[in-house]
Amino acid sequence: MFVKKLVEKAAKKPGSSSEGLRANDVEPRVVLHYGIPSGAHLFAYDPVQKILAVSTKDGRIKLFGKDQTQALLVSEEASTSKFLEFVQNQGVLLNVNSKNQIEVWDLENKLLSHVHVFNGEITSLRVMQHTPYFYVGDSSGNVSVLKIDQDSNQVIQMDYTIPYLASNGSPVEASEDTSVVSILPQPTAETKRILLGMVKQEAKKATCACWVCPSGSRVAVGYCNGDILIWSMTESSAMVCKLNLGYKAEKTPISSLKWVYGEGKASRVYVTGSSSNSLQVVLLNDQTEVRIVKLGLHVSEPCIGMEMIVADGKQDSLLVLGKSGRVYAYDDYMIEKYLIQSQSKSPPSLPKETVVKLPFSDSCGGVTVGKFLTNPSHLLNLSDEDYTQLAKDTAQFLPSQAVSKEGCFPGFTKVKNVYITGHSDGTIGVWDMTCPFLIPVLFLKEQADTAALTALHFDSNSRLLVSGDQNGMVRLYRFKPEPYLTENSFIPFQGSSKKGNNHIVHSVKYIKLTGSITCIQKSHNSKHLAIGSDQGHVSLVDIEEAAVLYTKHIASDICPGITSLQSESCSVQGFEKNVLVVAMRDSSVFALDSDTGNMIGTNMVKPKKPFKALFMQILDGKQDSSANGESVVEDVSTRQPSVLLCSEKAIYIYSLSQVVQGVKKVLHKKKFSSPSICSASTFYGTSGVGLTLVFSDGTVEIRSLPELSLLKQISIRGFTCSSPKQNSLPEITISASWDGDLVMVNGDNELIVSSVLPHKETFRLVESLSRVYKKDNAVCHDGTLTSAVASPPKEKKGMFGSVFKTKPKRAADTETTESTKETIEELSKIFTTANFPWNNNVERSRESSTVTRVDDEEELDIDDIDIEDDDHHHQQQEQPKEQGILSGISKQKLASKFTSFKGKLKQMTAKNNEKSVVTNEEKHEEKSGVTVDQIKKKYGFASSEEMGAAKMAQSKLQDNLQKLQGISLKTTEMENTAKSFSSTAKELLNAVEFNKQSSSKS
């Protein structure tokens, strides 16, 4: 017998069985992520496309767009995101992870286009908007320029670089003190000048910086000791003022600064400190040096990020990211109003904090239990007109693109997917999930105080919904026959079970039992309900009379409590009998007589080493259970009903007839060491029944039944689950449909839906509602508009309903100047030049991304030389008076033109000399009939035509030389300006030193 089992087990092929499900029959996958991902870490925002990006610590990026669109991007590397920034309006998102890899995401296709490995520790990132270039600062104090190829989205390392020595003027002393913490293109001159913040300072380290004026003449710098200084970037660079916001008293490093421009006197700076719950807002105006007007907002937890969401009119919102990953929203208009009127006699109320949550968490509390129903036949049977009106009035909405193309669910007479939720305050919520978002359909809530719901049961045939709570209260809701809607009423979104739902709910009955309700199951004859509690009570209830027929208490020495109940008809001692199979929390299984409640067998069936039981299901025995499965104990008949029991560490399949008799007979079993199972459920496919296991680390396994062979598995990034402590509510709830869909709710932040059957379309309009980037509204880098901008849809609500609003596009948002293309071409010439070839960092960077170019040499003609005249040069030099810390692009361009002209002039002179040489052989080639010009040419004189051309060339050359002299004079002026700037920098350092001494004395 032992040899036979060994041979059968060796012959078994993984992922297959003789009958039932096979590996090709399943395709586990995540089909929806809704809400804010766990481990949220960084914000980024595209103000043109109105896209908010939220990156995580595990390599995921969630995108929130207009019209309720959402999409999830998952990196190959499960690494923390360090920097995140959009190439605005181009459908490109840059993400730098902790491994210093620069990821380029294609938002239109939601794919990772390229991963560039940077050779160095990246400490800052800044995109040069409206161009394909971006800056990268590293820990050595160098700034590299990289380019995104428009066709392939590949990252190209440019030759242009800003080494530490060039920007700082002194050799590198220590890498930890030379990191580039901020790269700020100067406003109104983004492609001309940038301001670099280095960590190294005389007395303290800079941590962040931001511009605080529209022209780029003032900058705010935050430091590690809590200081915030406003510096002037004019020719007389000096500290303007110091902002005392309380961070310095606690020596809290400034983590982020964000400036919001307001016309008139409403400009303000938002400040957050490292590991601080305080969010400070400072009003900046011309009188800032005299008196500081500020507002302190106390966030519920330490802030790790913030972003301003551009929206309609004065309804802009400030989003604050907490350390736990929660997102908090503030009305920026209310903040502005408070700052302006705070000194008046009747100051306004403080702006209120709003926590961004899933829709069903706003007023009902967290979800404690759920039921996911796919294709129900008798619930919420609505007409097309009613459903359209319902969709318009709900807290979620359809995108305008999808509505115009497909209409609002044409032809539907029933809801495709229904999600029923039980909440911590006793509320029952019914949600339409036909599309990949939540539409509230019905709320059932009692007026009296209620406890958290712990169990739900729904039977579509009898239109019965049953709930049980922590206090043992059971409520039976009987729905009226459909249709529910009358001519003048729609399904209400709120209301008690007694008022407001009379046209839906036929009756409500109450039953009080002992203990917290753990499971509810309809009996075999559909007239009774079997109910279990956490104290080991099993009760049978008459549905019509709402009366308890009997209650049995089952004791346990290890862990009391009923996990699952299921009714079945089977043969007992030759007689057909209705039995109630019971699984306890300690993994014990037994059968009761459904009519009397007495135990049929003499003993309970239990494993030698019990674990917490999670799930029990009776299998009807139609699938093959031959002895070729894992851990086969004994060869048995292939057509007998069996009992599936899943615990945290093991799965058992027993013979149903043996369980009824109290005899332990294991047909199949599978044990697990780590991680533990947190959820188990069965599903029905076209070829058999399968088992879905969800583990605590996010792994999802699909196994065949009854063999328990592993068919396929996936891992859900960011999902972790742990068993709740006794008498506590679960943080994560998992609901399964009959066809294998899982709805996983993680707190009040995110909802994940997975599917297992191939080619199954769980939701409608998935593609439309995941299209966050609207290519039709994008403007290319060359300044051309791809298509006309459609009129904005009407304002609607969503998960960010109070945050995202539609704003009509201004002409300046869609029109681009003709100089955009010229600017990019000029930048291309600059950035492809190795301006500091001696810098070793350039050579090191090339190792990761080498670009080869071949320049074609062209013969120079005097007419090809074009020196810009004074007027044109003057226009090109028109820039704001304010100068940044580093200004090298215009000077570099001028020097390049000057060098190029001198080289070409030498080549032209050499060629003219060559043309004037006459060889001795030519002197003997005289022929008759020569012209005067030929004679002149023979004896070394120029012909008439050559004389005219030479005069023209000489004239043009002299003209160009005059222009060149003018440029030389302007270059001298620039050098003098640079010397003046150096002097100004010394004055700035002296001011810092003086401030340091003053601070130490005070």
PDB file of N, CA and C in Angstrom, residues 97-134:
ATOM      1  N   ASN A  97      13.842  56.126  -7.256  1.00  0.00           N
ATOM      2  CA  ASN A  97      13.692  55.258  -6.088  1.00  0.00           C
ATOM      3  C   ASN A  97      14.951  55.260  -5.239  1.00  0.00           C
ATOM      4  N   SER A  98      14.910  54.510  -4.150  1.00  0.00           N
ATOM      5  CA  SER A  98      16.016  54.509  -3.192  1.00  0.00           C
ATOM      6  C   SER A  98      17.283  53.883  -3.751  1.00  0.00           C
ATOM      7  N   LYS A  99      17.184  53.197  -4.884  1.00  0.00           N
ATOM      8  CA  LYS A  99      18.357  52.608  -5.530  1.00  0.00           C
ATOM      9  C   LYS A  99      18.946  53.538  -6.587  1.00  0.00           C
ATOM     10  N   ASN A 100      18.485  54.801  -6.573  1.00  0.00           N
ATOM     11  CA  ASN A 100      18.963  55.822  -7.519  1.00  0.00           C
ATOM     12  C   ASN A 100      18.701  55.430  -8.966  1.00  0.00           C
ATOM     13  N   GLN A 101      17.584  54.799  -9.168  1.00  0.00           N
ATOM     14  CA  GLN A 101      17.112  54.491 -10.504  1.00  0.00           C
ATOM     15  C   GLN A 101      16.043  55.504 -10.895  1.00  0.00           C
ATOM     16  N   ILE A 102      16.186  56.066 -12.089  1.00  0.00           N
ATOM     17  CA  ILE A 102      15.224  57.036 -12.587  1.00  0.00           C
ATOM     18  C   ILE A 102      14.244  56.311 -13.496  1.00  0.00           C
ATOM     19  N   GLU A 103      12.996  56.198 -13.060  1.00  0.00           N
ATOM     20  CA  GLU A 103      11.964  55.515 -13.832  1.00  0.00           C
ATOM     21  C   GLU A 103      11.182  56.533 -14.667  1.00  0.00           C
ATOM     22  N   VAL A 104      10.958  56.199 -15.910  1.00  0.00           N
ATOM     23  CA  VAL A 104      10.166  57.037 -16.806  1.00  0.00           C
ATOM     24  C   VAL A 104       8.865  56.307 -17.098  1.00  0.00           C
ATOM     25  N   TRP A 105       7.749  56.864 -16.641  1.00  0.00           N
ATOM     26  CA  TRP A 105       6.442  56.233 -16.799  1.00  0.00           C
ATOM     27  C   TRP A 105       5.663  56.884 -17.930  1.00  0.00           C
ATOM     28  N   ASP A 106       5.132  56.041 -18.800  1.00  0.00           N
ATOM     29  CA  ASP A 106       4.248  56.469 -19.881  1.00  0.00           C
ATOM     30  C   ASP A 106       2.819  56.422 -19.349  1.00  0.00           C
ATOM     31  N   LEU A 107       2.230  57.590 -19.109  1.00  0.00           N
ATOM     32  CA  LEU A 107       0.915  57.645 -18.477  1.00  0.00           C
ATOM     33  C   LEU A 107      -0.207  57.270 -19.442  1.00  0.00           C
ATOM     34  N   GLU A 108      -0.003  57.475 -20.721  1.00  0.00           N
ATOM     35  CA  GLU A 108      -1.048  57.119 -21.676  1.00  0.00           C
ATOM     36  C   GLU A 108      -1.263  55.614 -21.715  1.00  0.00           C
ATOM     37  N   ASN A 109      -0.179  54.859 -21.721  1.00  0.00           N
ATOM     38  CA  ASN A 109      -0.265  53.400 -21.762  1.00  0.00           C
ATOM     39  C   ASN A 109      -0.110  52.763 -20.389  1.00  0.00           C
ATOM     40  N   LYS A 110       0.173  53.603 -19.381  1.00  0.00           N
ATOM     41  CA  LYS A 110       0.351  53.133 -17.994  1.00  0.00           C
ATOM     42  C   LYS A 110       1.436  52.060 -17.919  1.00  0.00           C
ATOM     43  N   LEU A 111       2.553  52.346 -18.574  1.00  0.00           N
ATOM     44  CA  LEU A 111       3.665  51.401 -18.638  1.00  0.00           C
ATOM     45  C   LEU A 111       4.966  52.089 -18.240  1.00  0.00           C
ATOM     46  N   LEU A 112       5.905  51.279 -17.748  1.00  0.00           N
ATOM     47  CA  LEU A 112       7.247  51.770 -17.437  1.00  0.00           C
ATOM     48  C   LEU A 112       8.072  51.746 -18.712  1.00  0.00           C
ATOM     49  N   SER A 113       8.401  52.936 -19.240  1.00  0.00           N
ATOM     50  CA  SER A 113       9.106  53.024 -20.514  1.00  0.00           C
ATOM     51  C   SER A 113      10.594  52.751 -20.393  1.00  0.00           C
ATOM     52  N   HIS A 114      11.198  53.249 -19.336  1.00  0.00           N
ATOM     53  CA  HIS A 114      12.661  53.158 -19.249  1.00  0.00           C
ATOM     54  C   HIS A 114      13.088  53.300 -17.793  1.00  0.00           C
ATOM     55  N   VAL A 115      14.186  52.642 -17.455  1.00  0.00           N
ATOM     56  CA  VAL A 115      14.816  52.779 -16.140  1.00  0.00           C
ATOM     57  C   VAL A 115      16.276  53.148 -16.364  1.00  0.00           C
ATOM     58  N   HIS A 116      16.649  54.327 -15.898  1.00  0.00           N
ATOM     59  CA  HIS A 116      18.016  54.825 -16.051  1.00  0.00           C
ATOM     60  C   HIS A 116      18.718  54.712 -14.702  1.00  0.00           C
ATOM     61  N   VAL A 117      19.833  53.982 -14.685  1.00  0.00           N
ATOM     62  CA  VAL A 117      20.609  53.813 -13.452  1.00  0.00           C
ATOM     63  C   VAL A 117      21.609  54.956 -13.350  1.00  0.00           C
ATOM     64  N   PHE A 118      21.411  55.808 -12.380  1.00  0.00           N
ATOM     65  CA  PHE A 118      22.278  56.975 -12.205  1.00  0.00           C
ATOM     66  C   PHE A 118      23.500  56.582 -11.386  1.00  0.00           C
ATOM     67  N   ASN A 119      24.658  57.055 -11.818  1.00  0.00           N
ATOM     68  CA  ASN A 119      25.909  56.731 -11.146  1.00  0.00           C
ATOM     69  C   ASN A 119      26.190  57.763 -10.063  1.00  0.00           C
ATOM     70  N   GLY A 120      25.573  57.559  -8.913  1.00  0.00           N
ATOM     71  CA  GLY A 120      25.748  58.486  -7.804  1.00  0.00           C
ATOM     72  C   GLY A 120      24.509  58.496  -6.930  1.00  0.00           C
ATOM     73  N   GLU A 121      24.604  59.175  -5.805  1.00  0.00           N
ATOM     74  CA  GLU A 121      23.490  59.300  -4.871  1.00  0.00           C
ATOM     75  C   GLU A 121      22.675  60.533  -5.236  1.00  0.00           C
ATOM     76  N   ILE A 122      21.460  60.314  -5.726  1.00  0.00           N
ATOM     77  CA  ILE A 122      20.601  61.427  -6.135  1.00  0.00           C
ATOM     78  C   ILE A 122      20.021  62.105  -4.897  1.00  0.00           C
ATOM     79  N   THR A 123      20.207  63.421  -4.827  1.00  0.00           N
ATOM     80  CA  THR A 123      19.697  64.178  -3.681  1.00  0.00           C
ATOM     81  C   THR A 123      18.661  65.227  -4.064  1.00  0.00           C
ATOM     82  N   SER A 124      18.475  65.457  -5.366  1.00  0.00           N
ATOM     83  CA  SER A 124      17.448  66.398  -5.810  1.00  0.00           C
ATOM     84  C   SER A 124      17.129  66.138  -7.273  1.00  0.00           C
ATOM     85  N   LEU A 125      15.913  66.524  -7.653  1.00  0.00           N
ATOM     86  CA  LEU A 125      15.436  66.337  -9.029  1.00  0.00           C
ATOM     87  C   LEU A 125      14.564  67.524  -9.397  1.00  0.00           C
ATOM     88  N   ARG A 126      14.740  68.029 -10.619  1.00  0.00           N
ATOM     89  CA  ARG A 126      13.884  69.117 -11.081  1.00  0.00           C
ATOM     90  C   ARG A 126      13.747  69.043 -12.590  1.00  0.00           C
ATOM     91  N   VAL A 127      12.497  69.045 -13.043  1.00  0.00           N
ATOM     92  CA  VAL A 127      12.208  69.033 -14.464  1.00  0.00           C
ATOM     93  C   VAL A 127      12.199  70.461 -14.989  1.00  0.00           C
ATOM     94  N   MET A 128      12.856  70.707 -16.123  1.00  0.00           N
ATOM     95  CA  MET A 128      12.769  71.993 -16.802  1.00  0.00           C
ATOM     96  C   MET A 128      11.510  71.940 -17.668  1.00  0.00           C
ATOM     97  N   GLN A 129      10.406  72.434 -17.126  1.00  0.00           N
ATOM     98  CA  GLN A 129       9.117  72.295 -17.786  1.00  0.00           C
ATOM     99  C   GLN A 129       9.122  72.941 -19.171  1.00  0.00           C
ATOM    100  N   HIS A 130       8.274  72.402 -20.039  1.00  0.00           N
ATOM    101  CA  HIS A 130       8.139  72.838 -21.430  1.00  0.00           C
ATOM    102  C   HIS A 130       9.359  72.468 -22.278  1.00  0.00           C
ATOM    103  N   THR A 131      10.238  71.653 -21.727  1.00  0.00           N
ATOM    104  CA  THR A 131      11.386  71.136 -22.464  1.00  0.00           C
ATOM    105  C   THR A 131      11.543  69.658 -22.109  1.00  0.00           C
ATOM    106  N   PRO A 132      12.325  68.915 -22.874  1.00  0.00           N
ATOM    107  CA  PRO A 132      12.544  67.499 -22.544  1.00  0.00           C
ATOM    108  C   PRO A 132      13.674  67.274 -21.554  1.00  0.00           C
ATOM    109  N   TYR A 133      14.185  68.318 -20.914  1.00  0.00           N
ATOM    110  CA  TYR A 133      15.358  68.198 -20.050  1.00  0.00           C
ATOM    111  C   TYR A 133      14.961  68.229 -18.572  1.00  0.00           C
ATOM    112  N   PHE A 134      15.840  67.636 -17.755  1.00  0.00           N
ATOM    113  CA  PHE A 134      15.668  67.732 -16.305  1.00  0.00           C
ATOM    114  C   PHE A 134      17.035  67.679 -15.635  1.00  0.00           C
TER     115      PHE A 134
END
